[in-house]
């Protein structure tokens, strides 16, 4: 019920304001307001708890963002592609050099004037030569 002092000052009849339907509605609204106030307080407490939990997590997130910015994955990928390309070129050069050196060694063996004459027995041929060495010699000769 409204205060009679206030109603008399404003010139409103107190009996006119004491409608039971309005009182029920006001009581209902007061209860809802109280419930909303309690719920608001609970939500504020949850917000505070979440803020306390998120503070350490925010630090980790900031660190992760800084690391990402420092070492962008795109930059890392570009560096990997560049390194792989350089590695491929170096391996190709190495392979070419090994093939050339192998060919040079084969050529030197074929055209070498430094033949071990003690290994040659005039009646038996190359008596001290191993079978693998002869097979390698035949392979070299066929490839030329």
Short mmCIF file of N, CA, C and O in Angstrom, two decimals:
data_model
loop_
_atom_site.label_atom_id
_atom_site.label_comp_id
_atom_site.label_asym_id
_atom_site.label_seq_id
_atom_site.Cartn_x
_atom_site.Cartn_y
_atom_site.Cartn_z
N UNK A 1 0.82 -1.18 0.00
CA UNK A 1 0.00 0.00 0.00
C UNK A 1 0.87 1.24 0.00
O UNK A 1 1.89 1.28 0.66
N UNK A 2 0.41 2.24 -0.70
CA UNK A 2 1.20 3.47 -0.75
C UNK A 2 1.10 4.23 0.57
O UNK A 2 0.16 4.09 1.33
N UNK A 3 2.09 5.02 0.77
CA UNK A 3 2.16 5.83 1.97
C UNK A 3 1.06 6.89 1.92
O UNK A 3 0.92 7.59 0.93
N UNK A 4 0.29 7.03 3.01
CA UNK A 4 -0.84 7.96 3.01
C UNK A 4 -0.37 9.40 3.03
O UNK A 4 -1.05 10.28 2.52
N UNK A 5 0.80 9.66 3.59
CA UNK A 5 1.29 11.03 3.61
C UNK A 5 1.58 11.51 2.21
O UNK A 5 1.29 12.63 1.85
N UNK A 6 2.17 10.64 1.42
CA UNK A 6 2.50 11.00 0.05
C UNK A 6 1.24 11.18 -0.78
O UNK A 6 1.14 12.06 -1.62
N UNK A 7 0.26 10.29 -0.58
CA UNK A 7 -0.95 10.37 -1.37
C UNK A 7 -1.76 11.61 -1.04
O UNK A 7 -2.40 12.20 -1.89
N UNK A 8 -1.71 12.03 0.24
CA UNK A 8 -2.46 13.23 0.61
C UNK A 8 -1.80 14.48 0.07
O UNK A 8 -2.47 15.44 -0.29
N UNK A 9 -0.50 14.47 -0.04
CA UNK A 9 0.21 15.63 -0.58
C UNK A 9 -0.04 15.76 -2.07
O UNK A 9 -0.12 16.86 -2.59
N UNK A 10 -0.12 14.64 -2.76
CA UNK A 10 -0.31 14.69 -4.20
C UNK A 10 -1.77 14.87 -4.59
O UNK A 10 -2.08 15.08 -5.73
N UNK A 11 -2.66 14.72 -3.67
CA UNK A 11 -4.07 14.91 -3.95
C UNK A 11 -4.74 13.68 -4.49
O UNK A 11 -5.81 13.75 -5.07
N UNK A 12 -4.15 12.49 -4.32
CA UNK A 12 -4.74 11.26 -4.82
C UNK A 12 -5.43 10.57 -3.66
O UNK A 12 -4.91 10.49 -2.56
N UNK A 13 -6.58 10.03 -3.93
CA UNK A 13 -7.36 9.35 -2.90
C UNK A 13 -6.72 8.00 -2.61
O UNK A 13 -6.54 7.18 -3.51
N UNK A 14 -6.37 7.68 -1.33
CA UNK A 14 -5.73 6.42 -1.00
C UNK A 14 -6.64 5.23 -1.26
O UNK A 14 -6.16 4.15 -1.56
N UNK A 15 -7.87 5.36 -1.19
CA UNK A 15 -8.78 4.24 -1.43
C UNK A 15 -8.80 3.86 -2.89
O UNK A 15 -9.00 2.69 -3.23
N UNK A 16 -8.59 4.84 -3.74
CA UNK A 16 -8.61 4.56 -5.16
C UNK A 16 -7.39 3.75 -5.57
O UNK A 16 -7.43 3.01 -6.56
N UNK A 17 -6.29 3.82 -4.83
CA UNK A 17 -5.06 3.10 -5.18
C UNK A 17 -5.00 1.73 -4.55
O UNK A 17 -4.11 0.97 -4.84
N UNK A 18 -5.87 1.36 -3.72
CA UNK A 18 -5.80 0.08 -3.05
C UNK A 18 -6.65 -0.97 -3.76
O UNK A 18 -7.40 -1.70 -3.15
N UNK A 19 -6.50 -1.05 -5.04
CA UNK A 19 -7.20 -2.06 -5.84
C UNK A 19 -6.50 -3.39 -5.62
O UNK A 19 -5.28 -3.49 -5.75
N UNK A 20 -7.23 -4.48 -5.28
CA UNK A 20 -6.59 -5.77 -5.01
C UNK A 20 -5.84 -6.32 -6.22
O UNK A 20 -4.79 -6.95 -6.05
N UNK A 21 -6.30 -6.11 -7.41
CA UNK A 21 -5.59 -6.62 -8.61
C UNK A 21 -4.23 -5.94 -8.77
O UNK A 21 -3.23 -6.59 -9.10
N UNK A 22 -4.23 -4.65 -8.50
CA UNK A 22 -2.98 -3.90 -8.62
C UNK A 22 -2.01 -4.36 -7.52
O UNK A 22 -0.81 -4.52 -7.76
N UNK A 23 -2.54 -4.60 -6.33
CA UNK A 23 -1.68 -5.09 -5.24
C UNK A 23 -1.06 -6.44 -5.58
O UNK A 23 0.12 -6.69 -5.32
N UNK A 24 -1.86 -7.32 -6.17
CA UNK A 24 -1.35 -8.64 -6.57
C UNK A 24 -0.28 -8.48 -7.64
O UNK A 24 0.77 -9.13 -7.59
N UNK A 25 -0.50 -7.62 -8.60
CA UNK A 25 0.48 -7.39 -9.66
C UNK A 25 1.77 -6.80 -9.08
O UNK A 25 2.87 -7.19 -9.46
N UNK A 26 1.60 -5.84 -8.16
CA UNK A 26 2.78 -5.25 -7.53
C UNK A 26 3.57 -6.28 -6.74
O UNK A 26 4.81 -6.33 -6.80
N UNK A 27 2.86 -7.13 -5.97
CA UNK A 27 3.55 -8.18 -5.22
C UNK A 27 4.28 -9.13 -6.17
O UNK A 27 5.42 -9.54 -5.91
N UNK A 28 3.63 -9.47 -7.27
CA UNK A 28 4.24 -10.36 -8.26
C UNK A 28 5.49 -9.71 -8.85
O UNK A 28 6.53 -10.36 -8.99
N UNK A 29 5.39 -8.44 -9.19
CA UNK A 29 6.54 -7.73 -9.76
C UNK A 29 7.67 -7.61 -8.73
O UNK A 29 8.85 -7.73 -9.09
N UNK A 30 7.33 -7.40 -7.47
CA UNK A 30 8.35 -7.31 -6.42
C UNK A 30 9.08 -8.65 -6.29
O UNK A 30 10.30 -8.70 -6.15
N UNK A 31 8.32 -9.75 -6.34
CA UNK A 31 8.94 -11.08 -6.24
C UNK A 31 9.88 -11.32 -7.43
O UNK A 31 10.99 -11.81 -7.28
N UNK A 32 9.38 -10.96 -8.63
CA UNK A 32 10.21 -11.13 -9.83
C UNK A 32 11.47 -10.28 -9.74
O UNK A 32 12.55 -10.72 -10.12
N UNK A 33 11.30 -9.04 -9.25
CA UNK A 33 12.45 -8.15 -9.11
C UNK A 33 13.46 -8.72 -8.12
O UNK A 33 14.68 -8.69 -8.35
N UNK A 34 12.98 -9.30 -7.03
CA UNK A 34 13.86 -9.93 -6.05
C UNK A 34 14.58 -11.12 -6.67
O UNK A 34 15.80 -11.29 -6.48
N UNK A 35 13.86 -11.94 -7.43
CA UNK A 35 14.47 -13.10 -8.09
C UNK A 35 15.52 -12.65 -9.10
O UNK A 35 16.61 -13.22 -9.18
N UNK A 36 15.18 -11.63 -9.86
CA UNK A 36 16.13 -11.12 -10.85
C UNK A 36 17.36 -10.55 -10.14
O UNK A 36 18.50 -10.74 -10.60
N UNK A 37 17.15 -9.88 -9.01
CA UNK A 37 18.28 -9.36 -8.25
C UNK A 37 19.19 -10.47 -7.76
O UNK A 37 20.42 -10.37 -7.83
N UNK A 38 18.60 -11.55 -7.26
CA UNK A 38 19.39 -12.70 -6.79
C UNK A 38 20.15 -13.34 -7.96
O UNK A 38 21.32 -13.69 -7.84
N UNK A 39 19.43 -13.50 -9.08
CA UNK A 39 20.06 -14.10 -10.25
C UNK A 39 21.20 -13.21 -10.75
O UNK A 39 22.26 -13.69 -11.14
N UNK A 40 20.98 -11.89 -10.72
CA UNK A 40 22.01 -10.95 -11.14
C UNK A 40 23.24 -11.08 -10.24
O UNK A 40 24.37 -11.05 -10.71
N UNK A 41 23.02 -11.21 -8.95
CA UNK A 41 24.13 -11.37 -8.00
C UNK A 41 24.90 -12.66 -8.28
O UNK A 41 26.14 -12.67 -8.27
N UNK A 42 24.16 -13.74 -8.56
CA UNK A 42 24.82 -15.02 -8.87
C UNK A 42 25.63 -14.90 -10.16
O UNK A 42 26.76 -15.39 -10.24
N UNK A 43 25.06 -14.23 -11.16
CA UNK A 43 25.78 -14.05 -12.42
C UNK A 43 27.03 -13.19 -12.23
O UNK A 43 28.07 -13.47 -12.83
N UNK A 44 26.92 -12.16 -11.40
CA UNK A 44 28.10 -11.33 -11.11
C UNK A 44 29.18 -12.14 -10.42
O UNK A 44 30.37 -11.98 -10.72
N UNK A 45 28.79 -13.03 -9.52
CA UNK A 45 29.78 -13.89 -8.86
C UNK A 45 30.43 -14.83 -9.87
O UNK A 45 31.65 -15.05 -9.84
N UNK A 46 29.65 -15.37 -10.79
CA UNK A 46 30.21 -16.25 -11.84
C UNK A 46 31.16 -15.47 -12.73
O UNK A 46 32.23 -15.97 -13.10
N UNK A 47 30.78 -14.23 -13.05
CA UNK A 47 31.65 -13.40 -13.89
C UNK A 47 32.98 -13.16 -13.18
O UNK A 47 34.05 -13.26 -13.81
N UNK A 48 32.93 -12.86 -11.91
CA UNK A 48 34.16 -12.62 -11.15
C UNK A 48 35.03 -13.88 -11.12
O UNK A 48 36.25 -13.81 -11.28
N UNK A 49 34.38 -15.03 -10.92
CA UNK A 49 35.14 -16.29 -10.89
C UNK A 49 35.78 -16.55 -12.25
O UNK A 49 36.94 -16.98 -12.34
N UNK A 50 35.04 -16.30 -13.32
CA UNK A 50 35.58 -16.51 -14.66
C UNK A 50 36.73 -15.53 -14.96
O UNK A 50 37.71 -15.90 -15.61
N UNK A 51 36.60 -14.32 -14.47
CA UNK A 51 37.69 -13.35 -14.66
C UNK A 51 38.96 -13.83 -13.97
O UNK A 51 40.05 -13.72 -14.51
N UNK A 52 38.78 -14.37 -12.74
CA UNK A 52 39.95 -14.88 -12.01
C UNK A 52 40.59 -16.05 -12.75
O UNK A 52 41.81 -16.20 -12.77
N UNK A 53 39.76 -16.90 -13.37
CA UNK A 53 40.28 -18.05 -14.11
C UNK A 53 40.92 -17.62 -15.41
O UNK A 53 41.90 -18.21 -15.86
N UNK A 54 40.36 -16.60 -16.04
CA UNK A 54 40.84 -16.22 -17.37
C UNK A 54 42.12 -15.40 -17.33
O UNK A 54 42.83 -15.33 -18.32
N UNK A 55 42.44 -14.81 -16.20
CA UNK A 55 43.64 -13.98 -16.12
C UNK A 55 44.91 -14.78 -16.45
O UNK A 55 45.68 -14.36 -17.31
N UNK A 56 45.14 -15.94 -15.85
CA UNK A 56 46.34 -16.71 -16.24
C UNK A 56 46.25 -17.21 -17.69
O UNK A 56 47.25 -17.23 -18.40
N UNK A 57 45.05 -17.59 -18.11
CA UNK A 57 44.89 -18.08 -19.49
C UNK A 57 45.18 -16.97 -20.49
O UNK A 57 45.74 -17.23 -21.54
N UNK A 58 44.80 -15.75 -20.16
CA UNK A 58 45.06 -14.63 -21.06
C UNK A 58 46.56 -14.45 -21.26
O UNK A 58 47.01 -14.15 -22.36
N UNK A 59 47.33 -14.65 -20.20
CA UNK A 59 48.78 -14.53 -20.32
C UNK A 59 49.33 -15.57 -21.29
O UNK A 59 50.16 -15.28 -22.14
N UNK A 60 48.84 -16.81 -21.17
CA UNK A 60 49.30 -17.87 -22.08
C UNK A 60 48.89 -17.57 -23.52
O UNK A 60 49.65 -17.81 -24.45
N UNK A 61 47.70 -17.07 -23.67
CA UNK A 61 47.22 -16.74 -25.02
C UNK A 61 48.07 -15.63 -25.61
O UNK A 61 48.47 -15.69 -26.79
N UNK A 62 48.38 -14.61 -24.82
CA UNK A 62 49.23 -13.52 -25.30
C UNK A 62 50.61 -14.03 -25.70
O UNK A 62 51.18 -13.63 -26.72
N UNK A 63 51.17 -14.94 -24.90
CA UNK A 63 52.47 -15.53 -25.24
C UNK A 63 52.39 -16.30 -26.54
O UNK A 63 53.29 -16.21 -27.39
N UNK A 64 51.33 -17.06 -26.71
CA UNK A 64 51.16 -17.84 -27.94
C UNK A 64 51.03 -16.93 -29.15
O UNK A 64 51.60 -17.20 -30.22
N UNK A 65 50.29 -15.85 -29.00
CA UNK A 65 50.13 -14.91 -30.11
C UNK A 65 51.46 -14.28 -30.46
O UNK A 65 51.80 -14.14 -31.65
N UNK A 66 52.24 -13.92 -29.45
CA UNK A 66 53.55 -13.34 -29.71
C UNK A 66 54.45 -14.32 -30.44
O UNK A 66 55.15 -13.95 -31.40
N UNK A 67 54.45 -15.57 -30.01
CA UNK A 67 55.26 -16.58 -30.68
C UNK A 67 54.81 -16.78 -32.12
O UNK A 67 55.62 -16.93 -33.03
N UNK A 68 53.51 -16.79 -32.31
CA UNK A 68 52.98 -16.95 -33.68
C UNK A 68 53.40 -15.78 -34.55
O UNK A 68 53.81 -15.98 -35.69
N UNK A 69 53.31 -14.58 -34.00
CA UNK A 69 53.70 -13.41 -34.78
C UNK A 69 55.19 -13.42 -35.09
O UNK A 69 55.62 -13.01 -36.16
N UNK A 70 55.98 -13.91 -34.15
CA UNK A 70 57.42 -13.97 -34.37
C UNK A 70 57.77 -15.02 -35.40
O UNK A 70 58.65 -14.83 -36.23
N UNK A 71 57.11 -16.15 -35.35
CA UNK A 71 57.42 -17.25 -36.26
C UNK A 71 56.15 -17.62 -37.03
O UNK A 71 55.57 -18.66 -36.80
N UNK A 72 55.78 -16.76 -37.90
CA UNK A 72 54.57 -17.00 -38.68
C UNK A 72 54.70 -18.32 -39.43
O UNK A 72 55.75 -18.64 -39.99
N UNK A 73 53.65 -19.08 -39.44
CA UNK A 73 53.69 -20.38 -40.12
C UNK A 73 53.93 -20.20 -41.61
O UNK A 73 54.59 -21.03 -42.25
N UNK A 74 53.43 -19.12 -42.18
CA UNK A 74 53.67 -18.87 -43.60
C UNK A 74 55.16 -18.65 -43.85
O UNK A 74 55.72 -19.20 -44.81
N UNK A 75 55.80 -17.88 -42.97
CA UNK A 75 57.23 -17.65 -43.11
C UNK A 75 58.00 -18.95 -42.94
O UNK A 75 58.95 -19.21 -43.68
N UNK A 76 57.61 -19.76 -41.96
CA UNK A 76 58.27 -21.04 -41.75
C UNK A 76 58.10 -21.94 -42.97
O UNK A 76 59.04 -22.61 -43.40
N UNK A 77 56.90 -21.95 -43.54
CA UNK A 77 56.66 -22.78 -44.73
C UNK A 77 57.53 -22.30 -45.88
O UNK A 77 58.12 -23.12 -46.60
N UNK A 78 57.62 -20.99 -46.08
CA UNK A 78 58.45 -20.45 -47.15
C UNK A 78 59.92 -20.82 -46.93
O UNK A 78 60.62 -21.16 -47.88
N UNK A 79 60.36 -20.79 -45.69
CA UNK A 79 61.74 -21.16 -45.39
C UNK A 79 61.99 -22.64 -45.67
O UNK A 79 63.03 -23.02 -46.21
N UNK A 80 61.01 -23.48 -45.33
CA UNK A 80 61.13 -24.92 -45.60
C UNK A 80 61.19 -25.17 -47.09
O UNK A 80 62.01 -25.97 -47.57
N UNK A 81 60.34 -24.49 -47.86
CA UNK A 81 60.33 -24.66 -49.32
C UNK A 81 61.68 -24.24 -49.89
O UNK A 81 62.25 -24.94 -50.74
N UNK A 82 62.20 -23.10 -49.43
CA UNK A 82 63.49 -22.61 -49.93
C UNK A 82 64.61 -23.60 -49.60
O UNK A 82 65.44 -23.93 -50.45
N UNK A 83 64.62 -24.08 -48.35
CA UNK A 83 65.65 -25.03 -47.93
C UNK A 83 65.55 -26.34 -48.71
O UNK A 83 66.57 -26.90 -49.12
N UNK A 84 64.32 -26.81 -48.94
CA UNK A 84 64.14 -28.05 -49.70
C UNK A 84 64.64 -27.87 -51.13
O UNK A 84 65.26 -28.78 -51.70
N UNK A 85 64.38 -26.72 -51.72
CA UNK A 85 64.84 -26.45 -53.07
C UNK A 85 66.38 -26.43 -53.12
O UNK A 85 66.99 -27.03 -54.02
N UNK A 86 66.99 -25.76 -52.15
CA UNK A 86 68.45 -25.72 -52.10
C UNK A 86 69.02 -27.12 -51.90
O UNK A 86 70.02 -27.48 -52.54
N UNK A 87 68.39 -27.90 -51.04
CA UNK A 87 68.85 -29.26 -50.80
C UNK A 87 68.76 -30.09 -52.06
O UNK A 87 69.68 -30.85 -52.39
N UNK A 88 67.66 -29.94 -52.80
CA UNK A 88 67.50 -30.67 -54.05
C UNK A 88 68.58 -30.32 -55.06
O UNK A 88 69.14 -31.20 -55.73
N UNK A 89 68.91 -29.03 -55.16
CA UNK A 89 69.96 -28.61 -56.09
C UNK A 89 71.31 -29.17 -55.67
O UNK A 89 72.08 -29.66 -56.51
N UNK A 90 71.60 -29.12 -54.38
CA UNK A 90 72.89 -29.63 -53.90
C UNK A 90 73.00 -31.14 -54.11
O UNK A 90 74.06 -31.64 -54.47
N UNK A 91 71.89 -31.86 -53.89
CA UNK A 91 71.91 -33.31 -54.11
C UNK A 91 72.11 -33.63 -55.59
O UNK A 91 72.82 -34.57 -55.93
N UNK A 92 71.48 -32.83 -56.44
CA UNK A 92 71.68 -33.02 -57.88
C UNK A 92 73.12 -32.80 -58.28
O UNK A 92 73.69 -33.58 -59.06
N UNK A 93 73.73 -31.73 -57.76
CA UNK A 93 75.14 -31.47 -58.06
C UNK A 93 76.03 -32.58 -57.54
O UNK A 93 76.96 -33.03 -58.22
N UNK A 94 75.74 -33.04 -56.32
CA UNK A 94 76.51 -34.13 -55.73
C UNK A 94 76.40 -35.39 -56.57
O UNK A 94 77.40 -36.07 -56.84
N UNK A 95 75.19 -35.71 -56.99
CA UNK A 95 74.98 -36.89 -57.83
C UNK A 95 75.73 -36.76 -59.15
O UNK A 95 76.38 -37.72 -59.60
N UNK A 96 75.67 -35.58 -59.77
CA UNK A 96 76.39 -35.34 -61.02
C UNK A 96 77.89 -35.49 -60.81
O UNK A 96 78.59 -36.12 -61.61
N UNK A 97 78.40 -34.91 -59.73
CA UNK A 97 79.83 -35.02 -59.44
C UNK A 97 80.25 -36.47 -59.20
O UNK A 97 81.32 -36.90 -59.66
N UNK A 98 79.42 -37.22 -58.49
CA UNK A 98 79.76 -38.63 -58.24
C UNK A 98 79.78 -39.42 -59.55
O UNK A 98 80.66 -40.27 -59.75
N UNK A 99 78.83 -39.15 -60.43
CA UNK A 99 78.80 -39.85 -61.72
C UNK A 99 80.04 -39.50 -62.53
O UNK A 99 80.68 -40.38 -63.12
N UNK A 100 80.38 -38.21 -62.55
CA UNK A 100 81.55 -37.78 -63.30
C UNK A 100 82.83 -38.40 -62.74
O UNK A 100 83.69 -38.86 -63.50
N UNK A 101 82.96 -38.42 -61.42
CA UNK A 101 84.14 -39.02 -60.81
C UNK A 101 84.21 -40.51 -61.10
O UNK A 101 85.30 -41.05 -61.37
N UNK A 102 83.09 -41.18 -61.09
CA UNK A 102 83.06 -42.60 -61.38
C UNK A 102 83.49 -42.86 -62.82
O UNK A 102 84.28 -43.78 -63.09
N UNK A 103 83.00 -42.04 -63.74
CA UNK A 103 83.39 -42.19 -65.14
C UNK A 103 84.88 -41.91 -65.32
O UNK A 103 85.57 -42.62 -66.08
N UNK A 104 85.38 -40.91 -64.63
CA UNK A 104 86.80 -40.60 -64.72
C UNK A 104 87.65 -41.75 -64.19
O UNK A 104 88.69 -42.08 -64.78
N UNK A 105 87.21 -42.35 -63.07
CA UNK A 105 87.96 -43.47 -62.51
C UNK A 105 87.96 -44.65 -63.48
O UNK A 105 88.98 -45.32 -63.65
N UNK A 106 86.83 -44.91 -64.11
CA UNK A 106 86.75 -46.01 -65.08
C UNK A 106 87.67 -45.75 -66.25
O UNK A 106 88.39 -46.65 -66.71
N UNK A 107 87.66 -44.52 -66.71
CA UNK A 107 88.51 -44.17 -67.85
C UNK A 107 89.98 -44.29 -67.48
O UNK A 107 90.79 -44.81 -68.26
N UNK A 108 90.35 -43.86 -66.30
CA UNK A 108 91.74 -43.96 -65.87
C UNK A 108 92.18 -45.41 -65.79
O UNK A 108 93.31 -45.75 -66.15
N UNK A 109 91.29 -46.27 -65.31
CA UNK A 109 91.65 -47.69 -65.19
C UNK A 109 91.86 -48.31 -66.58
O UNK A 109 92.75 -49.12 -66.77
N UNK A 110 91.02 -47.94 -67.51
CA UNK A 110 91.12 -48.53 -68.85
C UNK A 110 92.39 -48.06 -69.56
O UNK A 110 93.10 -48.86 -70.17
N UNK A 111 92.64 -46.74 -69.47
CA UNK A 111 93.76 -46.18 -70.21
C UNK A 111 95.03 -46.05 -69.38
O UNK A 111 95.98 -45.41 -69.81
N UNK A 112 95.08 -46.65 -68.22
CA UNK A 112 96.24 -46.54 -67.36
C UNK A 112 97.42 -47.28 -67.98
O UNK A 112 97.32 -48.41 -68.42
N UNK A 113 98.57 -46.61 -67.98
CA UNK A 113 99.80 -47.23 -68.48
C UNK A 113 100.55 -47.92 -67.36
O UNK A 113 101.54 -48.59 -67.61
N UNK A 114 100.04 -47.75 -66.17
CA UNK A 114 100.69 -48.36 -65.01
C UNK A 114 100.03 -49.70 -64.70
O UNK A 114 99.36 -49.88 -63.70
N UNK A 115 100.27 -50.67 -65.56
CA UNK A 115 99.72 -52.01 -65.34
C UNK A 115 100.77 -52.81 -64.58
O UNK A 115 101.95 -52.75 -64.87
N UNK A 116 100.30 -53.55 -63.62
CA UNK A 116 101.19 -54.38 -62.81
C UNK A 116 101.59 -55.59 -63.66
O UNK A 116 100.84 -56.55 -63.80
N UNK A 117 102.77 -55.51 -64.24
CA UNK A 117 103.22 -56.57 -65.14
C UNK A 117 103.53 -57.86 -64.38
O UNK A 117 103.55 -58.94 -64.98
N UNK A 118 103.77 -57.77 -63.07
CA UNK A 118 104.04 -58.98 -62.32
C UNK A 118 102.78 -59.83 -62.19
O UNK A 118 102.85 -61.02 -61.92
N UNK A 119 101.61 -59.23 -62.41
CA UNK A 119 100.36 -59.97 -62.32
C UNK A 119 100.11 -60.76 -63.60
O UNK A 119 99.23 -61.62 -63.64
N UNK A 120 100.89 -60.51 -64.63
CA UNK A 120 100.67 -61.20 -65.90
C UNK A 120 101.64 -62.37 -66.02
O UNK A 120 102.85 -62.21 -65.93
N UNK A 121 101.08 -63.53 -66.20
CA UNK A 121 101.88 -64.72 -66.46
C UNK A 121 101.70 -65.02 -67.94
O UNK A 121 100.61 -65.28 -68.40
N UNK A 122 102.79 -64.97 -68.72
CA UNK A 122 102.65 -65.13 -70.17
C UNK A 122 101.96 -66.43 -70.56
O UNK A 122 101.27 -66.49 -71.58
N UNK A 123 102.08 -67.48 -69.80
CA UNK A 123 101.46 -68.73 -70.17
C UNK A 123 100.02 -68.84 -69.71
O UNK A 123 99.22 -69.52 -70.33
N UNK A 124 99.68 -68.18 -68.59
CA UNK A 124 98.33 -68.30 -68.04
C UNK A 124 97.51 -67.01 -68.17
O UNK A 124 96.36 -66.97 -67.77
N UNK A 125 98.08 -65.92 -68.60
CA UNK A 125 97.34 -64.66 -68.69
C UNK A 125 97.42 -63.90 -67.37
O UNK A 125 98.45 -63.88 -66.72
N UNK A 126 96.32 -63.33 -66.93
CA UNK A 126 96.26 -62.55 -65.68
C UNK A 126 95.96 -63.49 -64.52
O UNK A 126 94.83 -63.68 -64.12
N UNK A 127 97.03 -64.09 -63.95
CA UNK A 127 96.83 -65.12 -62.93
C UNK A 127 96.46 -64.55 -61.56
O UNK A 127 95.78 -65.21 -60.79
N UNK A 128 96.91 -63.37 -61.25
CA UNK A 128 96.65 -62.80 -59.91
C UNK A 128 95.39 -61.92 -59.86
O UNK A 128 95.07 -61.36 -58.83
N UNK A 129 94.71 -61.81 -60.96
CA UNK A 129 93.53 -60.93 -61.01
C UNK A 129 92.32 -61.69 -60.48
O UNK A 129 92.10 -62.85 -60.81
N UNK A 130 91.53 -60.97 -59.67
CA UNK A 130 90.32 -61.58 -59.12
C UNK A 130 89.20 -61.54 -60.16
O UNK A 130 89.17 -60.67 -61.04
N UNK A 131 88.25 -62.44 -59.99
CA UNK A 131 87.12 -62.52 -60.91
C UNK A 131 86.30 -61.23 -60.91
O UNK A 131 85.87 -60.75 -61.95
N UNK A 132 86.11 -60.63 -59.72
CA UNK A 132 85.32 -59.39 -59.62
C UNK A 132 85.98 -58.27 -60.42
O UNK A 132 85.30 -57.48 -61.07
N UNK A 133 87.33 -58.23 -60.37
CA UNK A 133 88.03 -57.18 -61.11
C UNK A 133 87.86 -57.38 -62.61
O UNK A 133 87.68 -56.41 -63.35
N UNK A 134 87.89 -58.62 -63.06
CA UNK A 134 87.70 -58.89 -64.49
C UNK A 134 86.27 -58.54 -64.91
O UNK A 134 86.06 -57.97 -66.00
N UNK A 135 85.30 -58.86 -64.07
CA UNK A 135 83.90 -58.54 -64.41
C UNK A 135 83.71 -57.02 -64.47
O UNK A 135 83.02 -56.51 -65.35
N UNK A 136 84.35 -56.30 -63.57
CA UNK A 136 84.25 -54.84 -63.59
C UNK A 136 84.89 -54.30 -64.86
O UNK A 136 84.36 -53.40 -65.51
N UNK A 137 86.01 -54.86 -65.24
CA UNK A 137 86.69 -54.43 -66.46
C UNK A 137 85.80 -54.68 -67.69
O UNK A 137 85.68 -53.81 -68.56
N UNK A 138 85.18 -55.83 -67.75
CA UNK A 138 84.29 -56.15 -68.88
C UNK A 138 83.10 -55.18 -68.89
O UNK A 138 82.71 -54.69 -69.96
N UNK A 139 82.55 -54.88 -67.75
CA UNK A 139 81.42 -53.95 -67.67
C UNK A 139 81.82 -52.58 -68.15
O UNK A 139 81.10 -51.91 -68.90
N UNK A 140 83.01 -52.12 -67.76
CA UNK A 140 83.51 -50.82 -68.20
C UNK A 140 83.69 -50.80 -69.71
O UNK A 140 83.30 -49.85 -70.38
N UNK A 141 84.24 -51.83 -70.21
CA UNK A 141 84.50 -51.89 -71.65
C UNK A 141 83.19 -51.91 -72.45
O UNK A 141 83.08 -51.28 -73.50
N UNK A 142 82.18 -52.60 -71.94
CA UNK A 142 80.89 -52.65 -72.62
C UNK A 142 80.18 -51.30 -72.58
O UNK A 142 79.46 -50.95 -73.51
N UNK A 143 80.40 -50.55 -71.49
CA UNK A 143 79.69 -49.27 -71.37
C UNK A 143 80.31 -48.19 -72.22
O UNK A 143 79.72 -47.14 -72.43
N UNK A 144 81.46 -48.40 -72.73
CA UNK A 144 82.13 -47.37 -73.53
C UNK A 144 81.76 -47.46 -74.95
O UNK A 144 81.36 -48.03 -75.70
#
